Coordinates of C-alpha atoms and ligand atoms in Angstrom, one line a residue:
M1 CA 16.2 3.7 28.4
S2 CA 19.4 2.5 26.6
E3 CA 21.4 4.3 23.9
F4 CA 23.4 2.8 21.1
P5 CA 27.0 3.7 20.4
P6 CA 27.4 6.5 17.8
H7 CA 28.7 4.3 15.0
F8 CA 26.2 1.4 15.5
V9 CA 24.5 0.7 12.2
F10 CA 20.7 -0.1 12.0
G11 CA 19.9 -2.1 8.9
V12 CA 17.4 -4.4 7.2
A13 CA 18.1 -7.5 5.2
T14 CA 16.7 -9.5 2.3
S15 CA 18.0 -11.9 -0.3
A16 CA 17.6 -12.1 -4.1
Y17 CA 15.5 -15.2 -4.7
Q18 CA 13.2 -14.3 -1.8
I19 CA 12.1 -10.9 -3.1
E20 CA 13.2 -10.2 -6.7
G21 CA 10.9 -12.3 -8.9
A22 CA 11.6 -11.5 -12.6
V23 CA 13.3 -14.9 -12.8
E24 CA 13.3 -15.0 -16.6
E25 CA 14.2 -11.4 -17.2
D26 CA 17.2 -9.7 -18.7
G27 CA 19.1 -12.9 -19.3
R28 CA 19.0 -14.5 -15.8
G29 CA 19.7 -18.2 -15.9
P30 CA 17.8 -20.7 -13.7
S31 CA 19.0 -21.4 -10.2
I32 CA 18.6 -24.5 -8.0
W33 CA 15.8 -22.7 -6.2
D34 CA 13.8 -22.3 -9.5
V35 CA 14.1 -26.0 -10.2
F36 CA 13.5 -27.0 -6.6
S37 CA 10.4 -24.8 -6.0
H38 CA 8.9 -26.0 -9.3
T39 CA 9.3 -29.6 -8.3
P40 CA 6.0 -31.0 -6.9
G41 CA 6.0 -31.5 -3.2
K42 CA 9.1 -29.4 -2.3
T43 CA 7.5 -26.1 -1.1
A44 CA 4.4 -25.3 0.8
R45 CA 1.4 -24.8 -1.5
A46 CA 3.9 -25.4 -4.4
Q47 CA 4.9 -21.7 -4.1
T48 CA 7.9 -20.4 -6.0
G49 CA 9.9 -17.2 -6.2
D50 CA 8.8 -16.5 -9.8
V51 CA 7.2 -13.2 -8.8
A52 CA 7.9 -12.9 -5.0
C53 CA 7.8 -9.2 -4.0
D54 CA 8.5 -8.1 -7.6
H55 CA 11.4 -6.2 -6.1
Y56 CA 13.3 -6.3 -9.4
H57 CA 10.7 -3.8 -10.8
R58 CA 9.9 -2.1 -7.5
Y59 CA 13.3 -1.5 -6.0
V60 CA 13.0 2.3 -6.3
G61 CA 9.9 2.3 -4.1
D62 CA 11.6 -0.2 -1.7
V63 CA 14.6 2.0 -1.3
Q64 CA 12.3 4.9 -0.7
L65 CA 10.6 2.9 2.1
M66 CA 14.0 2.3 3.7
K67 CA 14.9 5.9 3.4
D68 CA 11.6 6.9 5.1
L69 CA 12.3 4.5 7.9
G70 CA 15.8 6.0 8.4
V71 CA 17.5 2.7 7.7
Q72 CA 21.2 3.2 7.6
S73 CA 22.3 0.1 5.7
Y74 CA 20.7 -2.4 3.4
R75 CA 21.9 -6.0 3.2
F76 CA 20.7 -7.6 0.0
S77 CA 22.1 -10.5 -2.1
I78 CA 23.4 -10.6 -5.6
S79 CA 22.0 -13.4 -7.7
W80 CA 24.8 -15.4 -9.3
P81 CA 22.6 -16.6 -12.1
R82 CA 21.7 -13.0 -13.1
V83 CA 25.4 -12.2 -13.3
R84 CA 26.6 -15.5 -14.8
P85 CA 23.6 -17.4 -16.2
E86 CA 25.6 -20.6 -16.7
G87 CA 27.6 -20.2 -13.5
V88 CA 30.9 -19.8 -15.3
G89 CA 31.9 -18.1 -18.5
R90 CA 29.8 -15.4 -20.1
V91 CA 29.0 -12.4 -17.9
N92 CA 25.4 -11.0 -18.3
E93 CA 25.9 -7.3 -18.2
A94 CA 22.1 -6.7 -17.9
G95 CA 22.1 -8.6 -14.6
L96 CA 25.0 -6.5 -13.2
D97 CA 23.1 -3.4 -14.4
F98 CA 20.2 -4.2 -12.1
Y99 CA 22.5 -4.2 -9.0
D100 CA 24.2 -1.1 -10.3
R101 CA 20.9 0.7 -10.3
L102 CA 20.0 -0.6 -6.9
I103 CA 23.4 0.4 -5.4
E104 CA 23.1 3.9 -7.0
A105 CA 19.6 4.3 -5.5
L106 CA 20.9 3.3 -2.1
L107 CA 23.8 5.6 -2.2
E108 CA 21.6 8.5 -3.3
A109 CA 19.3 7.7 -0.4
G110 CA 22.3 7.7 2.0
I111 CA 21.9 4.0 2.7
E112 CA 25.1 1.9 3.0
P113 CA 25.0 -1.2 0.7
M114 CA 26.0 -4.6 2.2
A115 CA 26.0 -7.3 -0.5
T116 CA 25.9 -11.0 0.1
L117 CA 27.4 -12.9 -2.9
Y118 CA 25.7 -16.3 -2.2
H119 CA 22.3 -16.5 -0.6
W120 CA 21.5 -20.0 -1.9
D121 CA 20.7 -19.4 -5.5
L122 CA 23.3 -21.6 -7.2
P123 CA 23.1 -21.5 -11.0
Q124 CA 21.4 -24.8 -12.1
A125 CA 24.0 -25.3 -14.8
L126 CA 26.6 -25.9 -12.0
Q127 CA 24.2 -28.1 -10.1
N128 CA 24.1 -30.3 -13.2
R129 CA 27.8 -30.8 -12.6
G130 CA 27.4 -31.7 -9.0
G131 CA 26.9 -28.3 -7.5
W132 CA 28.7 -27.7 -4.2
T133 CA 29.7 -31.3 -4.0
N134 CA 32.1 -30.6 -6.9
R135 CA 35.3 -28.8 -6.0
D136 CA 35.1 -26.7 -9.2
T137 CA 32.1 -24.9 -7.8
A138 CA 34.3 -23.2 -5.2
K139 CA 36.5 -21.8 -8.0
A140 CA 33.5 -20.8 -10.1
F141 CA 32.2 -18.9 -7.0
A142 CA 35.4 -17.0 -6.6
E143 CA 35.4 -16.0 -10.2
Y144 CA 31.9 -14.8 -10.1
A145 CA 32.7 -12.9 -6.9
D146 CA 35.6 -11.2 -8.7
V147 CA 33.3 -10.1 -11.5
V148 CA 31.2 -8.4 -8.8
F149 CA 34.2 -6.9 -7.0
A150 CA 35.4 -5.5 -10.3
R151 CA 32.1 -3.9 -11.1
F152 CA 31.0 -2.5 -7.7
G153 CA 34.3 -2.1 -5.8
G154 CA 34.0 0.2 -2.9
R155 CA 30.5 1.4 -3.7
V156 CA 29.4 -1.6 -1.6
S157 CA 30.8 -0.9 1.9
R158 CA 30.7 -4.6 3.0
Y159 CA 30.6 -7.8 1.1
I160 CA 29.5 -11.1 2.6
T161 CA 30.8 -14.1 0.8
V162 CA 28.4 -16.9 1.8
N163 CA 25.2 -16.7 3.8
E164 CA 24.8 -19.5 6.3
P165 CA 26.8 -22.3 4.7
W166 CA 25.3 -24.6 7.3
C167 CA 21.9 -24.2 5.8
S168 CA 23.1 -24.7 2.2
A169 CA 25.0 -27.8 3.1
V170 CA 22.8 -29.4 5.7
L171 CA 19.3 -28.4 4.7
G172 CA 20.1 -28.8 1.0
H173 CA 22.2 -32.0 1.1
A174 CA 21.3 -34.0 4.3
F175 CA 17.7 -33.1 5.1
G176 CA 16.6 -32.4 1.5
I177 CA 14.3 -29.6 2.6
H178 CA 16.2 -26.9 0.7
A179 CA 17.6 -27.0 -2.9
P180 CA 19.1 -29.1 -4.3
G181 CA 17.0 -31.5 -2.1
L182 CA 19.6 -34.3 -1.5
Q183 CA 19.6 -36.6 1.4
D184 CA 23.2 -37.8 1.4
F185 CA 25.6 -37.2 4.2
G186 CA 28.7 -37.7 2.1
A187 CA 27.4 -35.0 -0.3
T188 CA 26.8 -32.8 2.7
V189 CA 30.3 -33.0 4.1
A190 CA 31.7 -32.3 0.6
A191 CA 29.3 -29.4 -0.1
A192 CA 30.1 -27.8 3.3
H193 CA 33.8 -28.0 2.6
H194 CA 33.5 -26.5 -0.9
L195 CA 31.2 -23.7 0.3
L196 CA 33.9 -22.8 2.8
L197 CA 36.6 -23.1 0.2
G198 CA 34.6 -20.9 -2.2
H199 CA 34.4 -18.4 0.7
G200 CA 38.2 -18.5 1.2
M201 CA 38.9 -18.2 -2.5
A202 CA 36.5 -15.2 -2.9
V203 CA 38.3 -13.5 0.0
E204 CA 41.6 -14.1 -1.7
A205 CA 40.3 -12.5 -4.9
F206 CA 39.0 -9.6 -2.9
R207 CA 42.4 -9.1 -1.2
G208 CA 44.0 -9.1 -4.7
R209 CA 42.1 -6.0 -5.6
N210 CA 43.1 -3.7 -2.7
M211 CA 39.6 -2.4 -2.3
T212 CA 38.4 0.0 0.3
A213 CA 35.4 -2.2 1.1
E214 CA 35.3 -4.8 3.8
I215 CA 34.6 -8.5 3.5
G216 CA 33.2 -11.2 5.9
I217 CA 31.1 -14.3 6.1
T218 CA 27.7 -14.8 7.7
N219 CA 27.1 -17.9 9.8
I220 CA 23.9 -18.9 11.5
L221 CA 24.7 -19.5 15.1
T222 CA 22.6 -21.4 17.5
D223 CA 22.9 -21.2 21.3
V224 CA 23.1 -24.8 22.3
L225 CA 22.4 -25.8 25.9
P226 CA 22.2 -29.2 27.6
A227 CA 18.7 -30.2 28.8
S228 CA 20.2 -31.1 32.2
A229 CA 23.5 -31.1 34.0
R230 CA 23.9 -34.8 33.5
A231 CA 27.1 -35.8 31.8
E232 CA 25.3 -37.6 28.9
D233 CA 23.2 -34.5 28.1
T234 CA 26.2 -32.1 28.3
E235 CA 28.1 -34.5 26.0
A236 CA 25.2 -34.7 23.6
A237 CA 25.0 -30.9 23.6
A238 CA 28.7 -30.6 22.8
R239 CA 28.2 -32.9 19.8
M240 CA 25.2 -30.9 18.7
D241 CA 27.3 -27.7 19.0
V242 CA 30.0 -29.2 16.7
F243 CA 27.3 -30.0 14.2
L244 CA 25.4 -26.6 14.4
N245 CA 28.2 -24.2 15.1
R246 CA 31.8 -25.3 15.2
W247 CA 31.7 -27.1 11.8
F248 CA 31.6 -23.6 10.2
L249 CA 33.5 -21.5 12.8
D250 CA 36.6 -23.6 13.5
P251 CA 37.8 -23.8 9.9
V252 CA 37.3 -20.0 9.3
F253 CA 38.9 -18.8 12.4
Q254 CA 41.2 -21.6 13.5
A255 CA 42.1 -23.3 10.2
S256 CA 40.9 -26.7 11.4
Y257 CA 37.8 -28.9 11.5
P258 CA 36.6 -30.3 14.8
E259 CA 37.7 -33.9 15.3
E260 CA 34.1 -35.1 15.0
I261 CA 33.8 -33.6 11.5
G262 CA 37.0 -35.3 10.5
A263 CA 35.4 -38.6 11.6
L264 CA 32.5 -37.9 9.2
G265 CA 34.9 -38.2 6.3
V266 CA 35.8 -34.6 5.6
D267 CA 39.5 -35.6 5.1
S268 CA 38.6 -37.2 1.8
V269 CA 37.7 -33.7 0.3
V270 CA 40.3 -31.5 2.0
Q271 CA 43.4 -30.8 -0.1
P272 CA 46.7 -29.3 1.1
G273 CA 46.3 -25.6 1.6
D274 CA 42.5 -25.6 1.8
L275 CA 42.3 -24.7 5.4
E276 CA 44.8 -21.8 5.0
R277 CA 42.6 -20.4 2.3
I278 CA 39.4 -20.9 4.2
S279 CA 40.9 -19.0 7.1
T280 CA 42.2 -16.1 5.0
P281 CA 41.8 -13.1 7.4
L282 CA 38.5 -11.2 7.3
D283 CA 37.4 -7.7 8.2
F284 CA 34.3 -8.5 10.1
V285 CA 32.0 -11.4 11.1
G286 CA 28.3 -11.7 10.3
V287 CA 26.1 -13.6 12.7
N288 CA 22.5 -14.6 12.0
Y289 CA 20.7 -15.6 15.1
Y290 CA 17.2 -17.1 15.5
Q291 CA 17.3 -19.9 18.0
R292 CA 18.5 -21.6 21.1
Q293 CA 18.4 -25.4 21.3
Y294 CA 18.1 -27.6 24.4
V295 CA 19.8 -30.9 23.8
A296 CA 19.3 -34.3 25.5
A297 CA 21.2 -37.5 24.9
N298 CA 19.3 -39.9 22.6
Q299 CA 21.0 -43.2 21.7
E300 CA 18.5 -43.8 18.9
D301 CA 19.9 -40.9 16.8
P302 CA 22.7 -42.6 14.8
L303 CA 24.6 -39.5 13.8
L304 CA 24.8 -37.4 17.0
R305 CA 23.2 -39.6 19.6
A306 CA 21.3 -36.4 20.6
A307 CA 17.8 -35.0 20.4
L308 CA 16.6 -31.4 20.2
L309 CA 13.9 -30.7 22.8
P310 CA 10.9 -28.7 21.6
P311 CA 11.1 -25.0 22.8
S312 CA 9.2 -24.2 25.9
G313 CA 7.6 -20.8 26.4
E314 CA 6.9 -18.3 23.7
R315 CA 7.3 -19.3 20.0
T316 CA 7.2 -17.6 16.7
A317 CA 5.0 -18.6 13.8
S318 CA 7.9 -20.7 12.6
G319 CA 7.7 -22.7 15.9
W320 CA 11.0 -21.3 17.0
G321 CA 11.5 -20.3 20.7
V322 CA 12.0 -16.7 21.6
E323 CA 15.4 -16.6 23.5
P324 CA 17.1 -13.2 23.2
D325 CA 19.7 -14.2 25.8
G326 CA 21.0 -16.7 23.4
L327 CA 22.0 -13.8 21.1
V328 CA 24.1 -12.4 23.9
R329 CA 25.8 -15.8 24.4
V330 CA 26.6 -16.5 20.7
L331 CA 28.1 -13.0 20.3
Q332 CA 30.2 -13.5 23.5
R333 CA 31.3 -16.8 22.2
V334 CA 32.5 -15.5 18.9
T335 CA 34.5 -12.8 20.7
S336 CA 35.9 -15.0 23.5
G337 CA 36.5 -18.2 21.5
Y338 CA 37.3 -17.1 17.9
T339 CA 38.0 -13.5 17.0
K340 CA 38.0 -9.9 18.1
L341 CA 36.9 -8.7 14.7
P342 CA 33.9 -6.4 14.6
I343 CA 30.6 -8.4 14.5
Y344 CA 27.4 -7.4 12.6
V345 CA 24.2 -9.2 13.4
T346 CA 23.3 -9.7 9.8
E347 CA 19.9 -11.2 10.5
S348 CA 17.5 -11.3 13.4
G349 CA 13.7 -11.3 13.3
A350 CA 10.6 -13.4 13.5
A351 CA 7.5 -14.5 11.7
F352 CA 4.2 -13.9 13.4
A353 CA 0.6 -14.3 12.0
D354 CA 0.1 -10.7 10.9
V355 CA -3.4 -9.4 10.1
L356 CA -4.1 -6.4 8.1
E357 CA -6.8 -4.5 10.0
G358 CA -8.1 -1.2 8.6
G359 CA -4.9 -0.5 6.8
A360 CA -2.6 -1.3 9.7
I361 CA -0.8 -4.3 11.1
Y362 CA -0.5 -4.3 14.9
D363 CA 2.4 -6.7 15.2
D364 CA 3.2 -6.1 18.9
K365 CA 4.9 -9.5 19.1
R366 CA 7.4 -8.6 16.5
T367 CA 8.1 -5.3 18.1
A368 CA 8.7 -7.0 21.4
Y369 CA 10.9 -9.6 19.7
L370 CA 13.1 -7.0 18.1
E371 CA 13.2 -4.8 21.2
R372 CA 14.4 -7.7 23.3
H373 CA 17.0 -8.8 20.7
L374 CA 18.3 -5.2 20.4
Q375 CA 18.5 -5.1 24.1
A376 CA 20.6 -8.3 23.9
V377 CA 22.9 -6.6 21.4
L378 CA 23.4 -3.8 23.9
A379 CA 24.1 -6.2 26.7
A380 CA 26.7 -8.0 24.6
S381 CA 28.3 -4.6 23.8
V382 CA 28.4 -3.7 27.5
A383 CA 30.0 -7.1 28.1
G384 CA 32.8 -6.2 25.7
V385 CA 31.7 -7.6 22.3
D386 CA 32.5 -5.3 19.4
V387 CA 29.1 -5.5 17.8
R388 CA 28.7 -2.8 15.2
G389 CA 25.3 -3.3 13.7
Y390 CA 21.9 -5.1 13.6
Y391 CA 20.0 -6.0 10.4
V392 CA 16.3 -6.9 10.8
W393 CA 15.2 -9.9 8.9
S394 CA 13.4 -8.7 6.9
L395 CA 12.5 -5.5 5.2
L396 CA 9.6 -7.2 3.4
D397 CA 7.5 -10.2 3.9
N398 CA 8.9 -12.6 1.3
F399 CA 9.4 -16.2 0.0
E400 CA 10.5 -18.1 3.1
W401 CA 12.0 -21.0 1.1
A402 CA 10.3 -24.3 1.6
E403 CA 7.7 -22.6 3.8
G404 CA 6.5 -20.4 0.9
Y405 CA 4.8 -17.1 1.6
D406 CA 2.9 -17.9 4.7
K407 CA 5.6 -17.0 7.2
R408 CA 5.8 -13.3 7.2
F409 CA 9.1 -11.8 8.6
G410 CA 8.8 -8.3 7.2
L411 CA 8.7 -4.9 8.8
V412 CA 6.7 -4.2 5.8
Y413 CA 3.6 -6.2 4.9
V414 CA 3.3 -7.3 1.3
D415 CA 0.0 -8.0 -0.3
Y416 CA 1.0 -10.6 -2.9
E417 CA -2.1 -10.0 -5.1
T418 CA -1.5 -6.3 -5.6
Q419 CA 2.2 -6.0 -4.4
A420 CA 1.0 -3.1 -2.1
R421 CA 3.4 -2.5 0.7
T422 CA 2.1 -1.4 4.2
L423 CA 4.4 -0.5 7.1
K424 CA 3.7 -2.7 10.1
E425 CA 3.6 -1.1 13.6
S426 CA 7.0 -2.7 14.1
A427 CA 8.4 -0.7 11.2
L428 CA 7.2 2.5 12.8
W429 CA 8.7 1.4 16.1
Y430 CA 12.1 0.7 14.3
Q431 CA 11.9 4.1 12.7
R432 CA 11.7 5.7 16.2
V433 CA 14.6 3.5 17.5
I434 CA 16.8 4.6 14.6
G435 CA 15.7 8.2 14.9
T436 CA 16.5 8.4 18.6
R437 CA 19.2 5.7 18.7
T438 CA 17.6 4.6 21.9
L439 CA 15.4 1.7 23.1
H440 CA 12.3 2.8 24.9
R441 CA 10.1 0.2 26.5
E442 CA 6.8 0.5 24.7
G443 CA 3.3 0.4 26.1
Ligands
LIG501 C1 17.7 -17.5 7.5 C2 17.9 -17.2 6.0 C3 17.0 -16.1 5.5 C4 15.6 -16.3 6.0 C5 15.6 -16.4 7.5 C6 14.2 -16.5 8.2 O1 18.2 -18.8 7.8 O2 19.2 -16.7 5.8 O3 17.0 -16.2 4.1 O4 15.0 -17.4 5.4 O5 16.4 -17.5 7.9

């Protein structure tokens, strides 16, 4: 039996495009994900976020679910195209009003709001001008962020500027599997830099307002291990680590890019003062953790001369390995290598093939997954990491980007035909963990 420290926060996380639906309501403008998901061949079964979990209309019930579970904090994202339909200029008050109602409902339920400002839904109007490859997008982001700060101030306890800039930059601009669907490495390097610059400029805007709230960034961190002790594998793993982790950690906490990123041409987009802005001090660090990767040297790979080995052992429905120890290691790494700021695990969770049986979902694998990752958080905490909270991805089954609706990550099962919500067994387990602030081995 292990107990969590008194101030440790148990949360759940979602993002706007993945749950809200109502894409044409109350003046919302189109985002790159509307365009991408409506482009044939881009998402599984051509699914889109048009309706998703209809959370835009059902947020009252969803907040009640969280309250029933005893959830202490809710991490959601604010949709930029609801607030500024063209990305810049005109503010759409009706869009802000939705988040106002959501925040009020959360506060009334005693749930601390944590708001992400960018969870991948760039206004399409900005994409038409180059999106994140265009430096002006960073400025537009900071201006939109400032509109949000002005409206919600300290009613949101913690703001996250950008969610996983690695995914936005690389999946969206190099691999083409996320919006905007490019496959261009030059665009990727520029987009990555401007995402980080937008982050830094938003933090500056936040500091200019003297708010009581806190601000941070969320990176997805991967635990990278060499496939063997041979020098060529350890060197390949080091290159992979630059690509997966250091690219987005070094500039934020050390005001520099790793040399290897310089070699990819980042210098052509970095202007004097950018790295100082990107490294504007934060209040906390968000870490999303899903995977460990074993890396072997592979001369055929032109970029990194490295290959990812398929995970051995247990896998989730996404095909990702289950490696809770990797979470301990990434948390320790942030603390020992980068910053002593408090850390929140802003996403952790898994998709499994859930089956609704007589009104219940016996998702033992998810419960075991969460139990082991919470145990990892405790281990990191004992090892001296200042980890203050854990947000399960996700509250609800939702639109898993290019994978569509088939990958269910929720504590709550969503029937997409009726929009009925059913608590999975893992949700009831989480409720007990939160209630007792203790992990009991189940079964
Ligand atoms: C993360 C994303 C989140 C969700 C999970 C499974 O990379 O931030 O939106 O898709 O993966």
